[in-house]
Coordinates of C-alpha atoms in Angstrom, one line a residue:
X1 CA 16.7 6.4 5.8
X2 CA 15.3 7.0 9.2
X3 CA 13.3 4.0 11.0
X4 CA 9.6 3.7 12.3
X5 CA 8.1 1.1 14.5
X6 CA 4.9 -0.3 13.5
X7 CA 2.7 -1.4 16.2
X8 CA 3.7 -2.8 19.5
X9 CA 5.3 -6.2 18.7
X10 CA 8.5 -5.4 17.9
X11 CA 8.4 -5.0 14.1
X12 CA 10.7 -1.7 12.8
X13 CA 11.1 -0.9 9.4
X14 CA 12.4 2.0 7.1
X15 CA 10.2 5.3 7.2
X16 CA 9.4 5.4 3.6
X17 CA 8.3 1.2 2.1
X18 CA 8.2 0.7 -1.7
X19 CA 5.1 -1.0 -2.9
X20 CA 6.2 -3.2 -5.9
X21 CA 2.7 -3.6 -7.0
X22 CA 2.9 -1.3 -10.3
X23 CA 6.0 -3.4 -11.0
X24 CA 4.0 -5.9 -13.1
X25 CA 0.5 -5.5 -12.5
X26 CA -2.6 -2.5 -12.7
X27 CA -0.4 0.1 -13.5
X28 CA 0.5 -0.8 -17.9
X29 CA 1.6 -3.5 -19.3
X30 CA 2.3 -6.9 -18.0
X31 CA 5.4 -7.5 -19.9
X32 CA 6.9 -4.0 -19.2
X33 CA 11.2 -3.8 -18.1
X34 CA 11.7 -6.1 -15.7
X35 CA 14.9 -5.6 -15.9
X36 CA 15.0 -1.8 -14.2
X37 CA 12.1 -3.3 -11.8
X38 CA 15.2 -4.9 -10.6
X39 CA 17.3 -2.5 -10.4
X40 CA 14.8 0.3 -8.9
X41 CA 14.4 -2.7 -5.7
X42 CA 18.4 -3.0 -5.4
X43 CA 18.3 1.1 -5.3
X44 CA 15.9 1.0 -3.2
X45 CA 18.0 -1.7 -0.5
X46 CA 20.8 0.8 -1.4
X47 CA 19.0 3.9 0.0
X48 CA 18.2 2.1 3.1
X49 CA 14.0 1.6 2.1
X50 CA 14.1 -2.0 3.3
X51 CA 10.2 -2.4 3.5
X52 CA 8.8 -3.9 0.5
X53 CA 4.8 -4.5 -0.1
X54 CA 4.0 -7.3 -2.7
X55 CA 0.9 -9.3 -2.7
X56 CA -0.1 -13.0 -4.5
X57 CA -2.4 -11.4 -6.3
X58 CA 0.1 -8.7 -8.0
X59 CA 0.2 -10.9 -11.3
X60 CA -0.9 -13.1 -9.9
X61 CA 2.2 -14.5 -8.6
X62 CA 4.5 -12.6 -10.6
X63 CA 5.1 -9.7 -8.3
X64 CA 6.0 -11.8 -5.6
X65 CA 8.7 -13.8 -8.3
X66 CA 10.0 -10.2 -9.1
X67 CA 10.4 -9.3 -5.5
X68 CA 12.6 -13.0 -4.7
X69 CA 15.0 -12.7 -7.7
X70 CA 15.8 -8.7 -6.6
X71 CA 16.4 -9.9 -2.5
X72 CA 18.2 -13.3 -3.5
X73 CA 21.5 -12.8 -0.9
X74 CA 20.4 -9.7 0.5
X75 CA 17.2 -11.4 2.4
X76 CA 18.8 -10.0 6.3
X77 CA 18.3 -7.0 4.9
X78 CA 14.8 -6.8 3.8
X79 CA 11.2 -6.3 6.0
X80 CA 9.1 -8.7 3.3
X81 CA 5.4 -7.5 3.8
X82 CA 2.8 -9.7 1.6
X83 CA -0.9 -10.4 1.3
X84 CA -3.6 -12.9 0.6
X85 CA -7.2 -13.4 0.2
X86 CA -8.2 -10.2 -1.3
X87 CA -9.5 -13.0 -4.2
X88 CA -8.8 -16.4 -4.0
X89 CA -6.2 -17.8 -6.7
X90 CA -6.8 -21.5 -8.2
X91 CA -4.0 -24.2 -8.9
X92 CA -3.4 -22.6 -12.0
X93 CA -2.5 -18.7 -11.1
X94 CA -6.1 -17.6 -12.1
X95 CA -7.9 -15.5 -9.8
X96 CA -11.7 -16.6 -8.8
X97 CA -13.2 -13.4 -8.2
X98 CA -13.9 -13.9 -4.5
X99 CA -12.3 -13.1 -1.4
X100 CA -11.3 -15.6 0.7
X101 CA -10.1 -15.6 4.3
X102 CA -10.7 -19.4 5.7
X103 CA -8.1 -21.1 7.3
X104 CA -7.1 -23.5 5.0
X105 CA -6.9 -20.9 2.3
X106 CA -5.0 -18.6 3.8
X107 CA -2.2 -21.6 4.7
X108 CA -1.9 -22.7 1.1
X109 CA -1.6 -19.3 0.1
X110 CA 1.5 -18.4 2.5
X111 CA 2.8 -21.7 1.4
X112 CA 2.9 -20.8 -2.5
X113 CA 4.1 -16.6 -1.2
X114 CA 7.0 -18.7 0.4
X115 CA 8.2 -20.6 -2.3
X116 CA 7.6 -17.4 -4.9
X117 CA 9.5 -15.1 -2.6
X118 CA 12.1 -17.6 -2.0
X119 CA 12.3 -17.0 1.8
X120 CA 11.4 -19.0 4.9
X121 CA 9.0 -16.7 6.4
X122 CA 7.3 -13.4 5.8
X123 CA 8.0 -10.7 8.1
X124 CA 4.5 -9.2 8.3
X125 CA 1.7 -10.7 6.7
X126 CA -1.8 -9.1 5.6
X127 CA -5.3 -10.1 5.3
X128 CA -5.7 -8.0 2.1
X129 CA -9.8 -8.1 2.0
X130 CA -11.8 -9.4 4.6
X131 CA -14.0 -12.0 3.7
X132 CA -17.7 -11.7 5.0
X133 CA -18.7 -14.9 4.7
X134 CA -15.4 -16.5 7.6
X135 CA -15.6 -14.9 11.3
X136 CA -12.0 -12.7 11.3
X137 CA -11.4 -14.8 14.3
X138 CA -11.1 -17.6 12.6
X139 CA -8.8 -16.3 9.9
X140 CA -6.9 -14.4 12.6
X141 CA -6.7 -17.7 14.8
X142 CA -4.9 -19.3 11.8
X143 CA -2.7 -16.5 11.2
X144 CA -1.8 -16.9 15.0
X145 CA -1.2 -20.1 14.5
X146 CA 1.4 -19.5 11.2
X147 CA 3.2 -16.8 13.7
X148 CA 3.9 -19.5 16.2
X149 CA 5.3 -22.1 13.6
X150 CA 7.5 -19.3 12.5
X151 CA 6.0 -18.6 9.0
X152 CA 4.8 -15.1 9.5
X153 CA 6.7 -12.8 12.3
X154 CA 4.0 -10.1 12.5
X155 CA 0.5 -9.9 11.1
X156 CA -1.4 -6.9 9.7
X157 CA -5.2 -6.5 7.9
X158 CA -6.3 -4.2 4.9
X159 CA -9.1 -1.8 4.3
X160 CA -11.0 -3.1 7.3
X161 CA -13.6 -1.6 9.4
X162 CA -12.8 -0.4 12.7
X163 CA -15.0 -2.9 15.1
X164 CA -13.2 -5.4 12.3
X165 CA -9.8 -4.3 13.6
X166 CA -10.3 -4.7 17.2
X167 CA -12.0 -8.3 16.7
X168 CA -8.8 -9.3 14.7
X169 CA -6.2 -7.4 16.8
X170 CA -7.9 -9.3 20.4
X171 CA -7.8 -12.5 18.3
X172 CA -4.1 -12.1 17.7
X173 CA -2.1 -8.5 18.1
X174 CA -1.8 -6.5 14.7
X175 CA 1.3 -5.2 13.9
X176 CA -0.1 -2.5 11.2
X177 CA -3.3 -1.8 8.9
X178 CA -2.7 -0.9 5.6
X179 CA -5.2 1.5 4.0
X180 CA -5.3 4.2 1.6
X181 CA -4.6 7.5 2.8
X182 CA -3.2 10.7 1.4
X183 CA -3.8 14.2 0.7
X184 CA -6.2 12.7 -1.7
X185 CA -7.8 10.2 0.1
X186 CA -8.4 11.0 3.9
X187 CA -11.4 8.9 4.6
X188 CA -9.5 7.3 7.7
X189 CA -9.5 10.7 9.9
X190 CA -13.4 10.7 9.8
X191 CA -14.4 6.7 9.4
X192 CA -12.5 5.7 12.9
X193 CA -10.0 4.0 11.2
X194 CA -7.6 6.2 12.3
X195 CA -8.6 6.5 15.8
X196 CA -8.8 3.2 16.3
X197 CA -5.5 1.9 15.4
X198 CA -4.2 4.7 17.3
X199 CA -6.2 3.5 20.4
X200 CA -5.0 0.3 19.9
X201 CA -1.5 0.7 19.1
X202 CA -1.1 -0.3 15.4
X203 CA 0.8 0.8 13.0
X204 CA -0.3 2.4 10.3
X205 CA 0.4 1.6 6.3
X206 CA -1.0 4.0 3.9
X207 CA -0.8 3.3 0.3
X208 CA -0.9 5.2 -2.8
X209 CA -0.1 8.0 -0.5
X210 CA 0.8 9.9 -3.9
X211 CA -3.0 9.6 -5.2
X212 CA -2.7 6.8 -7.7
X213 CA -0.1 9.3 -9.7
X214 CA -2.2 12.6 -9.7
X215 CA -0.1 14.2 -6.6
X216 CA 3.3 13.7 -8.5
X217 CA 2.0 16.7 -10.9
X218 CA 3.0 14.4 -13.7
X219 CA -0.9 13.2 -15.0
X220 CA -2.8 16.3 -17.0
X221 CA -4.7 14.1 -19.1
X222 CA -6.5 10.7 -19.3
X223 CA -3.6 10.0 -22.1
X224 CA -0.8 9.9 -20.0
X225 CA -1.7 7.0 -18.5
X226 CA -0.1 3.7 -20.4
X227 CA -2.9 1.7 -22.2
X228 CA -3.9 -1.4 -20.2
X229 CA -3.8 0.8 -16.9
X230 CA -6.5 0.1 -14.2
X231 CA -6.5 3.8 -13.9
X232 CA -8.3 4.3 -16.9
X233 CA -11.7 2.7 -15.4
X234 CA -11.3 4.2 -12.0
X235 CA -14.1 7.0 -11.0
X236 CA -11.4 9.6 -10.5
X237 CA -10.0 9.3 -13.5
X238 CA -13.2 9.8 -15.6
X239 CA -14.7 12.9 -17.0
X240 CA -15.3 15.9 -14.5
X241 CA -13.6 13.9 -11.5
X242 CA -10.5 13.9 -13.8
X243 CA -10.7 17.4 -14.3
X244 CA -11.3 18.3 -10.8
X245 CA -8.7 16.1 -9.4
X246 CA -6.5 18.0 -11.5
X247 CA -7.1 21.1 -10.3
X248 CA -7.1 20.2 -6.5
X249 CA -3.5 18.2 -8.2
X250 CA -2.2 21.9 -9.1
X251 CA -3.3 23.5 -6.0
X252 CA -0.5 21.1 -4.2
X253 CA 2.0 21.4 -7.3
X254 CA 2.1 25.6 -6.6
X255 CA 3.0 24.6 -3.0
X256 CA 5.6 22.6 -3.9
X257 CA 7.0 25.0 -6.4
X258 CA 7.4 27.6 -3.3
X259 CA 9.2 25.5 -1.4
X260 CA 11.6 24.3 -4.2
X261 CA 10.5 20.5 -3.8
X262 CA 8.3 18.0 -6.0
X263 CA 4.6 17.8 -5.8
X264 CA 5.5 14.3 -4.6
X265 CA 7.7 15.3 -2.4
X266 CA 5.6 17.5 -0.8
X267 CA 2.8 15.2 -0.9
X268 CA 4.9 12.4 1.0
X269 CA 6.0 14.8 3.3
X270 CA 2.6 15.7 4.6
X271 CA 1.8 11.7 5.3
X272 CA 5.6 11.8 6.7
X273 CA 4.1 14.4 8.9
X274 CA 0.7 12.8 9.9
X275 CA 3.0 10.9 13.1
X276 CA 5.5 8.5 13.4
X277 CA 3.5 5.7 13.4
X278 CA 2.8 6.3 9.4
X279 CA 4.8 4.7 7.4
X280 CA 3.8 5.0 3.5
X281 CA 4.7 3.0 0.4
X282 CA 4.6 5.2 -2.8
X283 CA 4.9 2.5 -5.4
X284 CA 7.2 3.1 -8.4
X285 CA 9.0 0.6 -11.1
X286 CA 11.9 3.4 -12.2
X287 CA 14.9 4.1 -10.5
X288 CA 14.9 8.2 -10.6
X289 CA 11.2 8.4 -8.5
X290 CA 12.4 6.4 -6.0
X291 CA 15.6 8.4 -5.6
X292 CA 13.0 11.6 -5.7
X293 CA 10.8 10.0 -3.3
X294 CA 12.9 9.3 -0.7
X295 CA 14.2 12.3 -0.8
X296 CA 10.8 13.7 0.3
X297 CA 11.8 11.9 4.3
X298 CA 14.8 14.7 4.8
X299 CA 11.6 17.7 4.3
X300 CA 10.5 19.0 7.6
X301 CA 7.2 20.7 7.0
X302 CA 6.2 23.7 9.9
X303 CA 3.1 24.0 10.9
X304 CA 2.0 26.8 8.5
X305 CA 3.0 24.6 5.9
X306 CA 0.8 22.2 7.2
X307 CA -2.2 24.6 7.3
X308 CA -1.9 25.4 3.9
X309 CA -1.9 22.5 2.7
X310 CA -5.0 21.2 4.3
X311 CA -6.5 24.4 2.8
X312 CA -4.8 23.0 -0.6
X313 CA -6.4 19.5 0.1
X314 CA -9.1 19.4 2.9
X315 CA -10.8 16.5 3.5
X316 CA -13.4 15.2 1.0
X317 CA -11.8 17.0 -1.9
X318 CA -10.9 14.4 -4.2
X319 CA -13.9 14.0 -6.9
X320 CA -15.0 10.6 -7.3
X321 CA -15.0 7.1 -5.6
X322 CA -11.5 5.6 -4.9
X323 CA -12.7 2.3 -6.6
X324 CA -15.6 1.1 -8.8
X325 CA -19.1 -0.1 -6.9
X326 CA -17.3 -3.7 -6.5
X327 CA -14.3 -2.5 -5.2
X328 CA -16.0 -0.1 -3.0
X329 CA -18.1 -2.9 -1.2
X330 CA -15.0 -4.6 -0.2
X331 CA -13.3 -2.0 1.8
X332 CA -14.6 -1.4 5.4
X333 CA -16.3 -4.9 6.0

């Protein structure tokens, strides 16, 4: 697996990350095999994708656990990226329902990521949401402060505005901002996201670059997702959205076909593509997508595939909201 550099500080990681997420939360049941959740991480360490995403509130807490027991004696050779504040977590693992970014928040939480991980420090730390109600510098300050005691090595924001970006990146230099970004979802190349990291030097971390599951070509109808998945109650899942994402699904799948490759494949190729300061994390918890999806870095698309498939996929064409009202009024504060 080839390497990318994310930002300016120093911080290099594998081209392709895995986001463990779906590994034990959102994505089915709670209690599904943890056992080849294990097993897809080592595979993953094996094919050189050493840049894992987690987050306290995966579980809560238990995505994080997951991730420590797979890295236990392989820790050197692992980029840990987790996240806090996207909602604060009480004493007792429950989530509160609101986002919180203060200072002392965001220190007990890297404390309790620590001991769950089973490591001395995280390697690149995230504001996931940005709380309105505590000035970024502040949080950002803190976070600076956690850096320089050696906690946190590098430090990155989520779903934030751009203006949002800058004040956190002159509070303390960010290392990458994660957002969603695909073939689906392409929001950043018109809201300044994009343009602004770029300006500034940061890396960039798209997620769900395969469109929640409708790029892999593997999703035809509301029943094949597992019962219990968020998916289920997100806009683009429901009604004519679902059908229409389906289509604009098929449009890349008859690409992919041409070219002998996966829909996912394909799809990953195109972020691949976007510059070498993308680096994705298609989240999977089997062993034989992640073997299929990293084989997606070794595809070199020309530029007439690249025309196509922005004719297959232009901007705007996904049907539907990427979250619910709520979620939708915590992105790009």
């Amino acid at each position: 697996m080839q390497q990318r550099t994310l930002g300016t500080q120093g911080l290099t990681v594998s081209a392709q990350g895995l986001g463990c997420m779906g590994m034990s939360f959102a994505y089915g049941p709670a209690d599904q095999d943890q056992e080849e959740a294990v097993a897809t991480l080592h595979r993953a360490l094996d094919l050189g994708i050493t840049f894992l995403d987690t987050a306290d509130l995966y579980g809560p807490w238990t995505n994080e656990r997951l991730v420590g027991t797979a890295i236990r004696g392989r820790r050197d050779e692992v980029v840990i990226a987790t996240k806090f504040g996207a909602q604060e977590i009480d004493d007792d693992g429950n989530p509160t329902g609101r986002v919180n970014g203060s200072p002392e928040y965001l220190r007990k939480a890297l404390d309790g990521s620590l001991r769950r991980l089973g490591v001395d420090h995280v390697d690149l730390y995230y504001q996931h949401r940005v709380d309105p109600s505590v000035p970024v510098e502040e949080t950002f300050g803190a976070l600076g402060e956690l850096v320089r005691a050696g906690k946190v090595r590098y430090l990155g924001i989520s779903e934030a505005a751009p203006e949002t970006i800058r004040r956190a990146h002159a509070e303390h230099p960010l290392s990458a901002v994660q957002t969603e970004y695909s073939l689906f979802t392409r929001d950043v190349e018109e809201d300044g996201v994009l343009a602004t990291v770029r300006e500034l030097g940061i890396g960039f971390v798209p997620y769900s670059p395969l469109g929640r599951g409708f790029l892999s070509g593997t999703i035809r109808t509301p029943e094949d997702l597992p019962a219990g998945d968020w998916r289920r109650t997100n806009p683009r899942f429901q009604g004519e959205n679902f059908q229409r994402n389906v289509a604009l699904a098929d449009r890349v799948r008859e690409l992919a076909e041409a070219r002998g490759v996966t829909p996912g494949q394909l799809a990953l190729a195109w972020v691949l593509a976007q510059g070498d300061d993308m680096v994705p994390i298609p989240g999977t918890k089997r062993r034989r997508y992640l073997e299929e999806n990293a084989a997606a870095s070794d595809i070199v698309l020309t530029a007439d595939d690249l025309r196509e498939l922005d004719a297959a996929a232009p901007r705007g064409a996904a049907a539907g909201s990427r979250y619910d009202e709520t979620g939708m009024r915590a992105v790009r504060i």
